[in-house]
Amino acid sequence: MIPMPRILVTNDDGVRSDGLRALADVLAPLGEVTVVAPLIEASAIGHALTLRRPLRLERFGERTYAVDGTPTDCVNIGVYTVLRGQPDLVVSGINKGWNLGDDVTYSGTVAGALEGALLGIPAIAVSLERTNGDFDFSHVARFAAELAEAVLKRGLPPSTFLNVNAPLGKPKGHKVTVQAKRNHVTSVAEKVDPRGQPYFWIEEGQDDWEPHDHSDYQAVRDGYISVTPLQPDLTNHKALDFVLELPLGTRAGVE
Ligand code: MN
């Protein structure tokens, strides 16, 4: 008998998020799903790892646990403590809000999948367009299950994870994409608090994206689900020669 695949589910919106529950429920027929998610929302926390305080693991329900830390903490505690071994798949989401283009570096949702890839586990991050109304996770959840099934069957190339973003409503289909580039227009508002001290409020960047036919942003704008293969390695191979040719090597005592 083939053992049931083990699937670890996490997110950055927190263990109480209905997006997390929708994802865990839709993956349940594919294997044994274990949820380990942040106790408190940890959006835009990126790939942070908690090293300077203890972490607590709390049982929240059937195969569902909360950690008072980040998505990266959750994946590590999930793998080493809860599952006591590598799962076959890590899935992070469903995030309330896109994680597109350059923004993936800020994303706790994407970082959950990134940590899976770093541990050598196939991983998928899933995000849905933000709305002021109720979130309908049904379409993106079904796609996530189909993709998870395919990845469980076929695996992924080494050091690869998938970043999925979906538009609201019924998608026209899916597209395989590259990361869009945003012209960074993040602004910092400065105000003064009631005690006369300045405080700062970082405004989320406006949507000012460079046009690109095959980008994740273009795909979701056009009504498709976007699937981008990402990798943890940030090395810019095209820049190696440039850096090699920088006039260096005298001041550190290197001959
Ligand atoms: Mn989030």
PDB file of C-alpha atoms and ligand atoms in Angstrom:
ATOM      1  CA  MET A   1       0.000   0.000   0.000  1.00  0.00           C
ATOM      2  CA  ILE A   2       1.347   3.415  -0.948  1.00  0.00           C
ATOM      3  CA  PRO A   3       1.577   5.647   2.139  1.00  0.00           C
ATOM      4  CA  MET A   4      -0.592   8.760   2.108  1.00  0.00           C
ATOM      5  CA  PRO A   5       1.389  11.845   1.101  1.00  0.00           C
ATOM      6  CA  ARG A   6       2.015  14.213   3.983  1.00  0.00           C
ATOM      7  CA  ILE A   7       1.147  17.839   3.312  1.00  0.00           C
ATOM      8  CA  LEU A   8       2.180  20.714   5.593  1.00  0.00           C
ATOM      9  CA  VAL A   9      -0.004  23.817   5.297  1.00  0.00           C
ATOM     10  CA  THR A  10       0.961  27.233   6.617  1.00  0.00           C
ATOM     11  CA  ASN A  11       0.170  30.899   5.894  1.00  0.00           C
ATOM     12  CA  ASP A  12       0.943  34.405   7.100  1.00  0.00           C
ATOM     13  CA  ASP A  13      -2.608  35.633   7.778  1.00  0.00           C
ATOM     14  CA  GLY A  14      -2.708  33.525  10.934  1.00  0.00           C
ATOM     15  CA  VAL A  15      -4.184  30.242  12.108  1.00  0.00           C
ATOM     16  CA  ARG A  16      -7.711  31.700  12.272  1.00  0.00           C
ATOM     17  CA  SER A  17      -7.765  32.795   8.620  1.00  0.00           C
ATOM     18  CA  ASP A  18     -10.551  31.334   6.478  1.00  0.00           C
ATOM     19  CA  GLY A  19      -8.097  31.267   3.549  1.00  0.00           C
ATOM     20  CA  LEU A  20      -5.948  28.785   5.483  1.00  0.00           C
ATOM     21  CA  ARG A  21      -8.969  26.633   6.284  1.00  0.00           C
ATOM     22  CA  ALA A  22     -10.135  26.682   2.639  1.00  0.00           C
ATOM     23  CA  LEU A  23      -6.683  25.494   1.549  1.00  0.00           C
ATOM     24  CA  ALA A  24      -6.427  22.744   4.187  1.00  0.00           C
ATOM     25  CA  ASP A  25      -9.935  21.496   3.333  1.00  0.00           C
ATOM     26  CA  VAL A  26      -9.335  21.331  -0.415  1.00  0.00           C
ATOM     27  CA  LEU A  27      -6.018  19.477   0.056  1.00  0.00           C
ATOM     28  CA  ALA A  28      -7.481  16.922   2.483  1.00  0.00           C
ATOM     29  CA  PRO A  29      -8.434  14.344  -0.201  1.00  0.00           C
ATOM     30  CA  LEU A  30      -4.823  14.325  -1.465  1.00  0.00           C
ATOM     31  CA  GLY A  31      -3.128  13.191   1.733  1.00  0.00           C
ATOM     32  CA  GLU A  32      -2.659  13.745   5.431  1.00  0.00           C
ATOM     33  CA  VAL A  33      -2.834  17.506   5.941  1.00  0.00           C
ATOM     34  CA  THR A  34      -1.180  19.105   8.971  1.00  0.00           C
ATOM     35  CA  VAL A  35      -1.633  22.818   9.590  1.00  0.00           C
ATOM     36  CA  VAL A  36       1.064  24.799  11.425  1.00  0.00           C
ATOM     37  CA  ALA A  37       0.384  28.518  11.135  1.00  0.00           C
ATOM     38  CA  PRO A  38       1.220  31.756  12.955  1.00  0.00           C
ATOM     39  CA  LEU A  39      -0.901  32.454  16.054  1.00  0.00           C
ATOM     40  CA  ILE A  40      -1.116  36.123  15.057  1.00  0.00           C
ATOM     41  CA  GLU A  41      -1.126  37.572  11.541  1.00  0.00           C
ATOM     42  CA  ALA A  42       2.416  37.880  10.199  1.00  0.00           C
ATOM     43  CA  SER A  43       1.823  39.457   6.784  1.00  0.00           C
ATOM     44  CA  ALA A  44       4.740  41.308   5.148  1.00  0.00           C
ATOM     45  CA  ILE A  45       7.154  39.648   7.554  1.00  0.00           C
ATOM     46  CA  GLY A  46       9.143  38.134   4.696  1.00  0.00           C
ATOM     47  CA  HIS A  47      11.470  35.259   5.493  1.00  0.00           C
ATOM     48  CA  ALA A  48      12.058  36.221   9.128  1.00  0.00           C
ATOM     49  CA  LEU A  49      13.217  33.478  11.487  1.00  0.00           C
ATOM     50  CA  THR A  50      12.719  33.957  15.244  1.00  0.00           C
ATOM     51  CA  LEU A  51      16.031  33.361  17.030  1.00  0.00           C
ATOM     52  CA  ARG A  52      15.967  35.628  20.084  1.00  0.00           C
ATOM     53  CA  ARG A  53      12.965  34.405  22.029  1.00  0.00           C
ATOM     54  CA  PRO A  54      11.347  31.033  22.697  1.00  0.00           C
ATOM     55  CA  LEU A  55       8.497  29.835  20.510  1.00  0.00           C
ATOM     56  CA  ARG A  56       5.366  28.099  21.778  1.00  0.00           C
ATOM     57  CA  LEU A  57       3.369  25.461  19.916  1.00  0.00           C
ATOM     58  CA  GLU A  58      -0.346  25.385  20.647  1.00  0.00           C
ATOM     59  CA  ARG A  59      -2.777  22.720  19.486  1.00  0.00           C
ATOM     60  CA  PHE A  60      -5.716  24.414  17.830  1.00  0.00           C
ATOM     61  CA  GLY A  61      -7.763  21.504  16.567  1.00  0.00           C
ATOM     62  CA  GLU A  62      -7.545  18.303  14.559  1.00  0.00           C
ATOM     63  CA  ARG A  63      -4.007  18.283  13.065  1.00  0.00           C
ATOM     64  CA  THR A  64      -3.961  22.080  13.431  1.00  0.00           C
ATOM     65  CA  TYR A  65      -1.301  23.942  15.414  1.00  0.00           C
ATOM     66  CA  ALA A  66      -0.343  27.556  16.019  1.00  0.00           C
ATOM     67  CA  VAL A  67       3.148  28.927  16.634  1.00  0.00           C
ATOM     68  CA  ASP A  68       3.628  32.437  18.046  1.00  0.00           C
ATOM     69  CA  GLY A  69       6.064  33.248  15.273  1.00  0.00           C
ATOM     70  CA  THR A  70       6.537  33.641  11.535  1.00  0.00           C
ATOM     71  CA  PRO A  71       5.618  31.388   8.605  1.00  0.00           C
ATOM     72  CA  THR A  72       9.303  30.349   8.411  1.00  0.00           C
ATOM     73  CA  ASP A  73       9.187  29.373  12.108  1.00  0.00           C
ATOM     74  CA  CYS A  74       5.993  27.404  11.432  1.00  0.00           C
ATOM     75  CA  VAL A  75       7.532  25.386   8.581  1.00  0.00           C
ATOM     76  CA  ASN A  76      10.564  24.490  10.699  1.00  0.00           C
ATOM     77  CA  ILE A  77       8.537  23.558  13.783  1.00  0.00           C
ATOM     78  CA  GLY A  78       6.063  21.735  11.533  1.00  0.00           C
ATOM     79  CA  VAL A  79       8.782  19.633   9.923  1.00  0.00           C
ATOM     80  CA  TYR A  80      11.029  18.974  12.916  1.00  0.00           C
ATOM     81  CA  THR A  81       8.585  18.875  15.830  1.00  0.00           C
ATOM     82  CA  VAL A  82       5.062  18.158  14.620  1.00  0.00           C
ATOM     83  CA  LEU A  83       5.725  15.839  11.661  1.00  0.00           C
ATOM     84  CA  ARG A  84       9.167  14.703  12.853  1.00  0.00           C
ATOM     85  CA  GLY A  85      10.329  14.370   9.271  1.00  0.00           C
ATOM     86  CA  GLN A  86       9.909  15.849   5.841  1.00  0.00           C
ATOM     87  CA  PRO A  87       6.429  16.115   4.371  1.00  0.00           C
ATOM     88  CA  ASP A  88       5.926  15.519   0.649  1.00  0.00           C
ATOM     89  CA  LEU A  89       4.623  19.024   0.036  1.00  0.00           C
ATOM     90  CA  VAL A  90       4.431  22.434   1.743  1.00  0.00           C
ATOM     91  CA  VAL A  91       1.558  24.729   0.730  1.00  0.00           C
ATOM     92  CA  SER A  92       1.277  28.304   2.050  1.00  0.00           C
ATOM     93  CA  GLY A  93      -1.897  30.405   1.869  1.00  0.00           C
ATOM     94  CA  ILE A  94      -4.477  31.154   0.720  1.00  0.00           C
ATOM     95  CA  ASN A  95      -3.306  34.714   1.308  1.00  0.00           C
ATOM     96  CA  LYS A  96      -5.808  37.568   1.271  1.00  0.00           C
ATOM     97  CA  GLY A  97      -4.045  39.766  -1.257  1.00  0.00           C
ATOM     98  CA  TRP A  98      -1.696  39.191  -4.178  1.00  0.00           C
ATOM     99  CA  ASN A  99       2.004  38.509  -3.861  1.00  0.00           C
ATOM    100  CA  LEU A 100       3.251  39.576  -7.265  1.00  0.00           C
ATOM    101  CA  GLY A 101       6.507  40.673  -8.845  1.00  0.00           C
ATOM    102  CA  ASP A 102       9.014  42.380  -6.572  1.00  0.00           C
ATOM    103  CA  ASP A 103       6.565  42.151  -3.655  1.00  0.00           C
ATOM    104  CA  VAL A 104       7.326  38.443  -3.160  1.00  0.00           C
ATOM    105  CA  THR A 105      10.373  39.462  -1.112  1.00  0.00           C
ATOM    106  CA  TYR A 106       8.143  41.063   1.548  1.00  0.00           C
ATOM    107  CA  SER A 107       5.640  38.234   1.628  1.00  0.00           C
ATOM    108  CA  GLY A 108       5.321  35.875   4.571  1.00  0.00           C
ATOM    109  CA  THR A 109       3.115  33.632   2.429  1.00  0.00           C
ATOM    110  CA  VAL A 110       5.813  33.240  -0.217  1.00  0.00           C
ATOM    111  CA  ALA A 111       8.454  32.818   2.512  1.00  0.00           C
ATOM    112  CA  GLY A 112       6.583  29.788   3.860  1.00  0.00           C
ATOM    113  CA  ALA A 113       7.010  28.085   0.475  1.00  0.00           C
ATOM    114  CA  LEU A 114      10.573  29.381   0.148  1.00  0.00           C
ATOM    115  CA  GLU A 115      11.451  27.715   3.459  1.00  0.00           C
ATOM    116  CA  GLY A 116       9.981  24.464   2.160  1.00  0.00           C
ATOM    117  CA  ALA A 117      12.214  24.711  -0.921  1.00  0.00           C
ATOM    118  CA  LEU A 118      15.270  25.426   1.252  1.00  0.00           C
ATOM    119  CA  LEU A 119      14.511  22.273   3.244  1.00  0.00           C
ATOM    120  CA  GLY A 120      14.318  20.307  -0.016  1.00  0.00           C
ATOM    121  CA  ILE A 121      10.517  19.932  -0.012  1.00  0.00           C
ATOM    122  CA  PRO A 122       8.373  20.815  -3.065  1.00  0.00           C
ATOM    123  CA  ALA A 123       6.366  23.912  -2.109  1.00  0.00           C
ATOM    124  CA  ILE A 124       3.588  26.155  -3.360  1.00  0.00           C
ATOM    125  CA  ALA A 125       2.446  29.641  -2.233  1.00  0.00           C
ATOM    126  CA  VAL A 126      -1.142  30.668  -3.015  1.00  0.00           C
ATOM    127  CA  SER A 127      -2.604  34.191  -2.956  1.00  0.00           C
ATOM    128  CA  LEU A 128      -5.945  35.699  -3.969  1.00  0.00           C
ATOM    129  CA  GLU A 129      -6.727  39.268  -5.034  1.00  0.00           C
ATOM    130  CA  ARG A 130      -7.694  41.533  -2.147  1.00  0.00           C
ATOM    131  CA  THR A 131     -11.327  42.555  -1.811  1.00  0.00           C
ATOM    132  CA  ASN A 132     -13.337  44.697   0.580  1.00  0.00           C
ATOM    133  CA  GLY A 133     -16.171  42.185   0.408  1.00  0.00           C
ATOM    134  CA  ASP A 134     -16.247  38.493   1.250  1.00  0.00           C
ATOM    135  CA  PHE A 135     -13.450  36.332  -0.142  1.00  0.00           C
ATOM    136  CA  ASP A 136     -14.535  33.505  -2.419  1.00  0.00           C
ATOM    137  CA  PHE A 137     -11.684  31.004  -2.194  1.00  0.00           C
ATOM    138  CA  SER A 138     -13.485  28.283  -4.185  1.00  0.00           C
ATOM    139  CA  HIS A 139     -11.858  28.790  -7.613  1.00  0.00           C
ATOM    140  CA  VAL A 140      -8.294  29.345  -6.434  1.00  0.00           C
ATOM    141  CA  ALA A 141      -8.627  26.512  -3.901  1.00  0.00           C
ATOM    142  CA  ARG A 142      -9.674  24.074  -6.636  1.00  0.00           C
ATOM    143  CA  PHE A 143      -6.716  25.170  -8.753  1.00  0.00           C
ATOM    144  CA  ALA A 144      -4.363  24.828  -5.777  1.00  0.00           C
ATOM    145  CA  ALA A 145      -5.565  21.243  -5.254  1.00  0.00           C
ATOM    146  CA  GLU A 146      -5.061  20.391  -8.928  1.00  0.00           C
ATOM    147  CA  LEU A 147      -1.565  21.878  -8.848  1.00  0.00           C
ATOM    148  CA  ALA A 148      -0.725  20.147  -5.553  1.00  0.00           C
ATOM    149  CA  GLU A 149      -1.834  16.808  -7.008  1.00  0.00           C
ATOM    150  CA  ALA A 150       0.370  17.347 -10.073  1.00  0.00           C
ATOM    151  CA  VAL A 151       3.363  18.334  -7.923  1.00  0.00           C
ATOM    152  CA  LEU A 152       2.865  15.319  -5.619  1.00  0.00           C
ATOM    153  CA  LYS A 153       2.908  13.126  -8.732  1.00  0.00           C
ATOM    154  CA  ARG A 154       5.726  14.803 -10.688  1.00  0.00           C
ATOM    155  CA  GLY A 155       7.749  16.639  -8.036  1.00  0.00           C
ATOM    156  CA  LEU A 156       9.503  19.914  -8.857  1.00  0.00           C
ATOM    157  CA  PRO A 157      13.015  20.632 -10.132  1.00  0.00           C
ATOM    158  CA  PRO A 158      15.543  21.055  -7.274  1.00  0.00           C
ATOM    159  CA  SER A 159      15.337  24.354  -5.338  1.00  0.00           C
ATOM    160  CA  THR A 160      12.107  25.342  -7.027  1.00  0.00           C
ATOM    161  CA  PHE A 161       8.815  26.491  -5.550  1.00  0.00           C
ATOM    162  CA  LEU A 162       5.675  27.813  -7.206  1.00  0.00           C
ATOM    163  CA  ASN A 163       4.029  31.163  -6.575  1.00  0.00           C
ATOM    164  CA  VAL A 164       0.326  31.141  -7.445  1.00  0.00           C
ATOM    165  CA  ASN A 165      -1.802  34.289  -7.657  1.00  0.00           C
ATOM    166  CA  ALA A 166      -5.472  34.348  -8.600  1.00  0.00           C
ATOM    167  CA  PRO A 167      -7.945  37.070  -9.575  1.00  0.00           C
ATOM    168  CA  LEU A 168     -11.301  37.397  -7.836  1.00  0.00           C
ATOM    169  CA  GLY A 169     -14.089  35.396  -9.427  1.00  0.00           C
ATOM    170  CA  LYS A 170     -13.900  32.632 -11.971  1.00  0.00           C
ATOM    171  CA  PRO A 171     -10.504  32.616 -13.739  1.00  0.00           C
ATOM    172  CA  LYS A 172     -10.220  32.295 -17.528  1.00  0.00           C
ATOM    173  CA  GLY A 173      -7.543  29.650 -17.047  1.00  0.00           C
ATOM    174  CA  HIS A 174      -3.947  29.746 -15.907  1.00  0.00           C
ATOM    175  CA  LYS A 175      -0.683  31.138 -17.273  1.00  0.00           C
ATOM    176  CA  VAL A 176       2.927  30.325 -16.445  1.00  0.00           C
ATOM    177  CA  THR A 177       4.609  33.657 -15.789  1.00  0.00           C
ATOM    178  CA  VAL A 178       7.704  35.590 -14.732  1.00  0.00           C
ATOM    179  CA  GLN A 179       7.847  38.167 -11.939  1.00  0.00           C
ATOM    180  CA  ALA A 180       6.633  41.633 -12.891  1.00  0.00           C
ATOM    181  CA  LYS A 181       8.784  44.631 -12.108  1.00  0.00           C
ATOM    182  CA  ARG A 182       7.285  47.464 -10.132  1.00  0.00           C
ATOM    183  CA  ASN A 183       8.497  51.005 -10.389  1.00  0.00           C
ATOM    184  CA  HIS A 184       8.899  51.523  -6.683  1.00  0.00           C
ATOM    185  CA  VAL A 185       6.806  54.401  -5.493  1.00  0.00           C
ATOM    186  CA  THR A 186       6.505  53.374  -1.834  1.00  0.00           C
ATOM    187  CA  SER A 187       6.131  56.525   0.217  1.00  0.00           C
ATOM    188  CA  VAL A 188       6.723  57.288   3.872  1.00  0.00           C
ATOM    189  CA  ALA A 189       4.243  59.640   5.502  1.00  0.00           C
ATOM    190  CA  GLU A 190       5.502  61.583   8.521  1.00  0.00           C
ATOM    191  CA  LYS A 191       3.074  62.722  11.210  1.00  0.00           C
ATOM    192  CA  VAL A 192       3.355  63.994  14.741  1.00  0.00           C
ATOM    193  CA  ASP A 193       1.850  62.085  17.669  1.00  0.00           C
ATOM    194  CA  PRO A 194      -0.094  63.730  20.540  1.00  0.00           C
ATOM    195  CA  ARG A 195       3.187  64.035  22.517  1.00  0.00           C
ATOM    196  CA  GLY A 196       4.883  65.955  19.744  1.00  0.00           C
ATOM    197  CA  GLN A 197       7.044  63.059  18.585  1.00  0.00           C
ATOM    198  CA  PRO A 198       7.256  62.204  14.898  1.00  0.00           C
ATOM    199  CA  TYR A 199       5.992  58.852  13.645  1.00  0.00           C
ATOM    200  CA  PHE A 200       6.082  57.299  10.236  1.00  0.00           C
ATOM    201  CA  TRP A 201       3.631  55.334   8.187  1.00  0.00           C
ATOM    202  CA  ILE A 202       4.844  53.385   5.163  1.00  0.00           C
ATOM    203  CA  GLU A 203       2.294  53.574   2.381  1.00  0.00           C
ATOM    204  CA  GLU A 204       1.952  50.516   0.233  1.00  0.00           C
ATOM    205  CA  GLY A 205       3.364  51.125  -3.222  1.00  0.00           C
ATOM    206  CA  GLN A 206       0.873  52.086  -5.861  1.00  0.00           C
ATOM    207  CA  ASP A 207       0.297  49.750  -8.756  1.00  0.00           C
ATOM    208  CA  ASP A 208       2.830  51.130 -11.172  1.00  0.00           C
ATOM    209  CA  TRP A 209       4.044  48.085 -13.043  1.00  0.00           C
ATOM    210  CA  GLU A 210       6.253  47.895 -16.085  1.00  0.00           C
ATOM    211  CA  PRO A 211       4.263  46.325 -18.929  1.00  0.00           C
ATOM    212  CA  HIS A 212       5.328  42.734 -19.681  1.00  0.00           C
ATOM    213  CA  ASP A 213       3.355  40.183 -21.702  1.00  0.00           C
ATOM    214  CA  HIS A 214       4.368  37.200 -19.595  1.00  0.00           C
ATOM    215  CA  SER A 215       4.361  38.707 -16.128  1.00  0.00           C
ATOM    216  CA  ASP A 216       2.421  37.487 -13.103  1.00  0.00           C
ATOM    217  CA  TYR A 217       0.804  40.916 -12.803  1.00  0.00           C
ATOM    218  CA  GLN A 218      -0.370  40.909 -16.437  1.00  0.00           C
ATOM    219  CA  ALA A 219      -1.856  37.415 -16.082  1.00  0.00           C
ATOM    220  CA  VAL A 220      -4.007  38.246 -13.045  1.00  0.00           C
ATOM    221  CA  ARG A 221      -4.959  41.611 -14.571  1.00  0.00           C
ATOM    222  CA  ASP A 222      -6.196  39.690 -17.621  1.00  0.00           C
ATOM    223  CA  GLY A 223      -8.261  37.348 -15.443  1.00  0.00           C
ATOM    224  CA  TYR A 224      -5.940  34.310 -15.368  1.00  0.00           C
ATOM    225  CA  ILE A 225      -4.369  32.435 -12.475  1.00  0.00           C
ATOM    226  CA  SER A 226      -0.620  33.078 -12.533  1.00  0.00           C
ATOM    227  CA  VAL A 227       1.932  30.346 -11.735  1.00  0.00           C
ATOM    228  CA  THR A 228       5.544  31.526 -11.385  1.00  0.00           C
ATOM    229  CA  PRO A 229       8.411  29.142 -10.665  1.00  0.00           C
ATOM    230  CA  LEU A 230      10.700  30.802  -8.098  1.00  0.00           C
ATOM    231  CA  GLN A 231      14.031  29.792  -6.553  1.00  0.00           C
ATOM    232  CA  PRO A 232      15.771  30.705  -3.286  1.00  0.00           C
ATOM    233  CA  ASP A 233      19.047  31.498  -5.083  1.00  0.00           C
ATOM    234  CA  LEU A 234      19.206  35.271  -5.653  1.00  0.00           C
ATOM    235  CA  THR A 235      22.613  35.150  -7.383  1.00  0.00           C
ATOM    236  CA  ASN A 236      22.669  37.368 -10.449  1.00  0.00           C
ATOM    237  CA  HIS A 237      24.755  35.210 -12.760  1.00  0.00           C
ATOM    238  CA  LYS A 238      24.814  37.892 -15.460  1.00  0.00           C
ATOM    239  CA  ALA A 239      26.540  40.251 -13.009  1.00  0.00           C
ATOM    240  CA  LEU A 240      29.378  37.900 -11.979  1.00  0.00           C
ATOM    241  CA  ASP A 241      31.783  39.209 -14.629  1.00  0.00           C
ATOM    242  CA  PHE A 242      31.012  42.811 -13.739  1.00  0.00           C
ATOM    243  CA  VAL A 243      31.804  42.185 -10.069  1.00  0.00           C
ATOM    244  CA  LEU A 244      34.924  40.155 -10.926  1.00  0.00           C
ATOM    245  CA  GLU A 245      36.226  43.143 -12.880  1.00  0.00           C
ATOM    246  CA  LEU A 246      35.739  45.656 -10.057  1.00  0.00           C
ATOM    247  CA  PRO A 247      39.169  47.010  -8.986  1.00  0.00           C
ATOM    248  CA  LEU A 248      39.391  45.253  -5.588  1.00  0.00           C
ATOM    249  CA  GLY A 249      41.893  43.275  -3.549  1.00  0.00           C
ATOM    250  CA  THR A 250      44.378  45.776  -2.184  1.00  0.00           C
ATOM    251  CA  ARG A 251      42.952  47.103   1.108  1.00  0.00           C
ATOM    252  CA  ALA A 252      42.168  43.824   2.871  1.00  0.00           C
ATOM    253  CA  GLY A 253      45.788  42.729   2.536  1.00  0.00           C
ATOM    254  CA  VAL A 254      44.922  40.258  -0.222  1.00  0.00           C
ATOM    255  CA  GLU A 255      47.712  39.886  -2.789  1.00  0.00           C
TER     256      GLU A 255
HETATM  257 MN    MN B   1      -1.009  37.828   4.440  1.00  0.00          MN
END
